[in-house]
PDB file of C-alpha atoms in Angstrom:
ATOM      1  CA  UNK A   1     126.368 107.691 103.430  1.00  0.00           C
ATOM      2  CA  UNK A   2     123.841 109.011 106.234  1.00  0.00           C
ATOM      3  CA  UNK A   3     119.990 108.939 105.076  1.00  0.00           C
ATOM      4  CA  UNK A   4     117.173 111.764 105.571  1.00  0.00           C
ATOM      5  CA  UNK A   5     117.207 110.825 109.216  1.00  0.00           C
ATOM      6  CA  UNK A   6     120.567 111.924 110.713  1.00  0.00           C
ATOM      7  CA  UNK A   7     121.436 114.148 108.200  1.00  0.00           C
ATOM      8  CA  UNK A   8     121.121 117.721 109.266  1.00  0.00           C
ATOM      9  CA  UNK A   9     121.345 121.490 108.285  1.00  0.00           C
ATOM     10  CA  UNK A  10     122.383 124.447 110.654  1.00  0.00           C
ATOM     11  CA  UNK A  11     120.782 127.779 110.224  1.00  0.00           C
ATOM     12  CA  UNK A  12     123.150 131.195 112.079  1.00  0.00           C
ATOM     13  CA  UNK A  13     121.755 134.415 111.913  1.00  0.00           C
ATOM     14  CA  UNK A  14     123.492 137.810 113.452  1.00  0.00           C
ATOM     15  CA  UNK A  15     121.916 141.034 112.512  1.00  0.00           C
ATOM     16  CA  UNK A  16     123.980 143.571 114.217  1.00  0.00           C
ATOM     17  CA  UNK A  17     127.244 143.979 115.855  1.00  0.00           C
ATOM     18  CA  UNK A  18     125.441 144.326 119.540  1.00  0.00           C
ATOM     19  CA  UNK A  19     124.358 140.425 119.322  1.00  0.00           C
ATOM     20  CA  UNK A  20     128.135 139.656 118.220  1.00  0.00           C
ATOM     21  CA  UNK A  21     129.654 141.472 121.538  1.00  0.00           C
ATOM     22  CA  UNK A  22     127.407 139.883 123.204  1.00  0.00           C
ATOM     23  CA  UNK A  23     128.315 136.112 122.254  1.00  0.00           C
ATOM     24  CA  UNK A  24     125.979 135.360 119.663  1.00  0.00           C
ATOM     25  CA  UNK A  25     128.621 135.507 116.851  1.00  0.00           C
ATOM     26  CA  UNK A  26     128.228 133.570 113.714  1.00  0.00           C
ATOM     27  CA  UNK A  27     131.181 131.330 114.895  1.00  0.00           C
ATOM     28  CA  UNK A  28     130.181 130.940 118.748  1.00  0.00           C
ATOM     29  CA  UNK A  29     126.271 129.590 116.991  1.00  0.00           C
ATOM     30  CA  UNK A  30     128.514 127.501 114.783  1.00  0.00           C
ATOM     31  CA  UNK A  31     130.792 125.877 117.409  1.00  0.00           C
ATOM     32  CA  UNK A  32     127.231 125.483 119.607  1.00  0.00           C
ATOM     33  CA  UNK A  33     124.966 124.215 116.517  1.00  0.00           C
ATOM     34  CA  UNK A  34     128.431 121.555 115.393  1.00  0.00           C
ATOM     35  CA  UNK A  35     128.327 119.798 118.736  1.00  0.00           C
ATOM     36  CA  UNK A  36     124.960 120.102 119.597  1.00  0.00           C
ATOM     37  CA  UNK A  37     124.583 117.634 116.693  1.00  0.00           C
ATOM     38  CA  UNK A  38     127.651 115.494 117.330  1.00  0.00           C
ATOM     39  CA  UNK A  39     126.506 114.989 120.233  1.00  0.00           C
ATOM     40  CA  UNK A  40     122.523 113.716 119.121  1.00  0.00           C
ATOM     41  CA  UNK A  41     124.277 111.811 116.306  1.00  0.00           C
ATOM     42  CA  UNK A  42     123.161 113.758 113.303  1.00  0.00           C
ATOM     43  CA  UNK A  43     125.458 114.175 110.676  1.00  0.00           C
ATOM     44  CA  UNK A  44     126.034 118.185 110.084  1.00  0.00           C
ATOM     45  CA  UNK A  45     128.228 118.709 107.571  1.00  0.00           C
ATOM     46  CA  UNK A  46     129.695 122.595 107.474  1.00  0.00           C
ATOM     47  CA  UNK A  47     128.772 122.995 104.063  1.00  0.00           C
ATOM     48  CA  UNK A  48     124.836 122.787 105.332  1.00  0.00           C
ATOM     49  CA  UNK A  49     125.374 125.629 107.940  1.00  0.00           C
ATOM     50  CA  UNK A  50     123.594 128.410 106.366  1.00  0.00           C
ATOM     51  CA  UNK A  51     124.165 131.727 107.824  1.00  0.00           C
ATOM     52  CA  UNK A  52     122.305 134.790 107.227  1.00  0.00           C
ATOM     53  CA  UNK A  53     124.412 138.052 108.320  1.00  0.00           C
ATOM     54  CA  UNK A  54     123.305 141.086 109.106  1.00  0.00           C
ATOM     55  CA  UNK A  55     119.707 139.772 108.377  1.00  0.00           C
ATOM     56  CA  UNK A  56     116.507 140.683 110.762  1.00  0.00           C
ATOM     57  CA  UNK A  57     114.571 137.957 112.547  1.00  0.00           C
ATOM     58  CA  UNK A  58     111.440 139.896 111.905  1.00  0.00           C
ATOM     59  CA  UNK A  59     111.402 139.241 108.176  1.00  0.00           C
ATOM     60  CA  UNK A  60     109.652 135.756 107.973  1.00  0.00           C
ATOM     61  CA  UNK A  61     112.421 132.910 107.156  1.00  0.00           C
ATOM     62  CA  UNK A  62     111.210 131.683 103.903  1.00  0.00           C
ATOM     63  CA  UNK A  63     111.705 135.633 102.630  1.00  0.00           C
ATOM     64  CA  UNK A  64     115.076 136.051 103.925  1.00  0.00           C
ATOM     65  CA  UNK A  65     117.226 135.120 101.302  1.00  0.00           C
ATOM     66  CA  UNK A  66     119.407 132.486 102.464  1.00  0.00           C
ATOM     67  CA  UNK A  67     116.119 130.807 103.906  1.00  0.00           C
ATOM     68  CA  UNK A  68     115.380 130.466 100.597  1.00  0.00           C
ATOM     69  CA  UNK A  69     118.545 128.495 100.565  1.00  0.00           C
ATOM     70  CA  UNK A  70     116.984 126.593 103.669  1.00  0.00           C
ATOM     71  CA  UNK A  71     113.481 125.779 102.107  1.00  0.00           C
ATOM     72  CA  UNK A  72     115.099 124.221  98.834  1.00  0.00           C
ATOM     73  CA  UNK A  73     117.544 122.170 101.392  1.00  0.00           C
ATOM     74  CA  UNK A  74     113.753 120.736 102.891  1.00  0.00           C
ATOM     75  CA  UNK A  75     112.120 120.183  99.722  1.00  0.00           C
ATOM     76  CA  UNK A  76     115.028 118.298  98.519  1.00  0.00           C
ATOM     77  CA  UNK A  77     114.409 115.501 100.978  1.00  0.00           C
ATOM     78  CA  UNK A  78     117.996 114.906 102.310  1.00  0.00           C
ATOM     79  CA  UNK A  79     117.660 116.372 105.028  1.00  0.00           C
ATOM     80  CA  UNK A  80     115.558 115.806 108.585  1.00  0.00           C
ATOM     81  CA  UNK A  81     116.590 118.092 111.129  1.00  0.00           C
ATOM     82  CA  UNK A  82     117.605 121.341 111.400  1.00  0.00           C
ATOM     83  CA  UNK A  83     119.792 123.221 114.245  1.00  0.00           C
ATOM     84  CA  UNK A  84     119.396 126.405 115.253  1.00  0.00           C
ATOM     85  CA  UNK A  85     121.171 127.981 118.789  1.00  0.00           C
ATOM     86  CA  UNK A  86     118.132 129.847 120.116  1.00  0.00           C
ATOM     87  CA  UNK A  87     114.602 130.429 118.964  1.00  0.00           C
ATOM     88  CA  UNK A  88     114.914 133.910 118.028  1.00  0.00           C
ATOM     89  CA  UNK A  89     117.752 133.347 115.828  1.00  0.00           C
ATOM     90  CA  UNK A  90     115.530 131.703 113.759  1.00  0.00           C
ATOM     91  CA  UNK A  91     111.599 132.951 114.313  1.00  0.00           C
ATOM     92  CA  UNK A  92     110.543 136.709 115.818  1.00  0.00           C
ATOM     93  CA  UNK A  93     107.492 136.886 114.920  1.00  0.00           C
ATOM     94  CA  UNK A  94     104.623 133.486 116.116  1.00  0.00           C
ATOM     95  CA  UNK A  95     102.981 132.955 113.355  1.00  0.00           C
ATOM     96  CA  UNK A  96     106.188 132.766 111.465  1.00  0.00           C
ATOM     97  CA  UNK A  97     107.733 130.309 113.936  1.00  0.00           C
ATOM     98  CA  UNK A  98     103.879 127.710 113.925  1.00  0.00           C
ATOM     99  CA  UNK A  99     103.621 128.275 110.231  1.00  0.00           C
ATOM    100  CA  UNK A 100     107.264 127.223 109.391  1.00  0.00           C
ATOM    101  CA  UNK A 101     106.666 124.430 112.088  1.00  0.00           C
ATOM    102  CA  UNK A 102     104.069 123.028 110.665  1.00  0.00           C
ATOM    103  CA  UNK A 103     105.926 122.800 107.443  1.00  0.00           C
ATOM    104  CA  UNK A 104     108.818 121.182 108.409  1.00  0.00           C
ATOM    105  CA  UNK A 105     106.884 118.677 110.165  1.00  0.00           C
ATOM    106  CA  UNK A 106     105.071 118.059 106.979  1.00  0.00           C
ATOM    107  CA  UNK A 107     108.521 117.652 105.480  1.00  0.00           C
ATOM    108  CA  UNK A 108     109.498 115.094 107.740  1.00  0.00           C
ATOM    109  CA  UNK A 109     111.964 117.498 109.590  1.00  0.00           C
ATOM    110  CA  UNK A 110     112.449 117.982 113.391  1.00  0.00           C
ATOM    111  CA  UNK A 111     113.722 121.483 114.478  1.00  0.00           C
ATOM    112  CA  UNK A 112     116.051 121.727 117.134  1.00  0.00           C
ATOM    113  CA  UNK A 113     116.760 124.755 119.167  1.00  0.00           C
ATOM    114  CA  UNK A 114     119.906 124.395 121.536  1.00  0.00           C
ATOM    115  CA  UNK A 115     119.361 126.923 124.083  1.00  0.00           C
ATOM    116  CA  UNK A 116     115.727 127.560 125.318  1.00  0.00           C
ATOM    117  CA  UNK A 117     115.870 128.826 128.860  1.00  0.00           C
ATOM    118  CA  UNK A 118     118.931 126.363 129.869  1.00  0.00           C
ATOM    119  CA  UNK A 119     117.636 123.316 128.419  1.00  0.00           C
ATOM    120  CA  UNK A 120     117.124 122.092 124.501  1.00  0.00           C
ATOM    121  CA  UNK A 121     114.045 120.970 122.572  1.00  0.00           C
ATOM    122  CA  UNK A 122     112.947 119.566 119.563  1.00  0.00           C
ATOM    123  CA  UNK A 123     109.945 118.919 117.472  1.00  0.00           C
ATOM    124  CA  UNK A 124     110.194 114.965 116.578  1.00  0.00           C
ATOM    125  CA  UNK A 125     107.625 114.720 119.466  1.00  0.00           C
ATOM    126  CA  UNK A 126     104.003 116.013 119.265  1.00  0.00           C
ATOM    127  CA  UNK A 127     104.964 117.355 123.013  1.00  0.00           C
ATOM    128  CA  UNK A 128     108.206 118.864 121.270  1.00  0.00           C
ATOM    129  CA  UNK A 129     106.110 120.787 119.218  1.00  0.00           C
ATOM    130  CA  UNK A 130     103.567 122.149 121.177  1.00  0.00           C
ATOM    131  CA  UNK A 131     105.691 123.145 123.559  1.00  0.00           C
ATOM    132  CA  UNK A 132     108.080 125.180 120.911  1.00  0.00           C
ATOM    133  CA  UNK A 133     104.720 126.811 119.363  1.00  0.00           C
ATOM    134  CA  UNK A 134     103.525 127.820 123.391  1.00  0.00           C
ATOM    135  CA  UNK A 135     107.217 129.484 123.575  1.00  0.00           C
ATOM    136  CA  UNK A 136     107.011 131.009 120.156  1.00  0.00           C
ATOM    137  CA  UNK A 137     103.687 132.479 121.533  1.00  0.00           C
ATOM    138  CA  UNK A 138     105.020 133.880 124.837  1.00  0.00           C
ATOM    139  CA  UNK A 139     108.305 135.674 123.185  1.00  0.00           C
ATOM    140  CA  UNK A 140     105.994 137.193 120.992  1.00  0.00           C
ATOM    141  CA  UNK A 141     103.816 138.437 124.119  1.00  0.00           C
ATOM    142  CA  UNK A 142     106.917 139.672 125.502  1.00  0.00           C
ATOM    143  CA  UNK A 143     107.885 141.810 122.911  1.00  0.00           C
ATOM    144  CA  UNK A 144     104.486 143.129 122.643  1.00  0.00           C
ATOM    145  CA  UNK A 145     105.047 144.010 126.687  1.00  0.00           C
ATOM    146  CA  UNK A 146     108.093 145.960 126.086  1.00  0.00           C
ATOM    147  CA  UNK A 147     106.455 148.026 123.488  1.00  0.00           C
ATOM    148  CA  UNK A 148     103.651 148.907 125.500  1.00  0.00           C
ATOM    149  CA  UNK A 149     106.144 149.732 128.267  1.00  0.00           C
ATOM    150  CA  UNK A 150     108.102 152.213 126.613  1.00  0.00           C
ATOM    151  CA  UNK A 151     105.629 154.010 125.098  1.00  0.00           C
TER     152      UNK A 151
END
């Protein structure tokens, strides 16, 4: 039986049919998030793929309610990595993304995040992690751009 260090959970999230049409369907994240981990070694088992449908990435994880799910997979200590496809599919807003950060890594749990510009990343490293809190930042000054363009 795998210990807390290869085991690992998946986290999906689609929140309207746009994202599906345009390949970020809960099973395209699921086929990327299953051999994204086969392929580090972790041991993902289907039944620890949580996906949240039809759920917004600005509500804060631990308030959505399957990331409720996710936070009593961490405290339970089994696990020690998560896998999510992209960023946003998991964090929207910066503060959400260093704040949950910062927990996991208390927890003993690396996030990984499959597609970030072309190339993946994951906290286990301090450079992991300050590097995934400097992107957090950005895609939050981004979408603080675009609202100041269109108005």
């Amino acid at each position: 039986m795998a210990g807390k260090g290869d085991r690992a959970m998946g986290y999906i999230r689609v929140s309207t049919v746009r994202q599906v049409e345009e390949g970020n369907s809960i099973a395209s994240q699921t086929l990327a998030v299953m051999e994204y981990a086969k392929s580090k070694g972790l041991k993902l088992l289907s039944r620890d793929i949580i996906i949240d449908d039809g759920t917004s990435g600005g509500i804060p994880i631990w308030d959505r309610k399957n990331g409720k799910k996710i936070l009593k997979m961490v405290e339970s200590g089994k696990y020690g990595h998560i896998v999510v496809s992209k960023l946003d599919r998991m964090f929207r807003l910066t503060s959400d993304a260093i704040l949950s950060i910062d927990e996991l890594e208390e927890q003993g749990i690396a996030l990984h995040v499959i597609d970030l510009g072309g190339q993946s990343l994951d906290t286990s490293s301090a450079m992991g992690q300050f590097i995934m809190r400097f992107v957090a930042s950005i895609a939050e000054l981004e979408r603080g751009l675009i609202s100041e363009r269109t108005k």
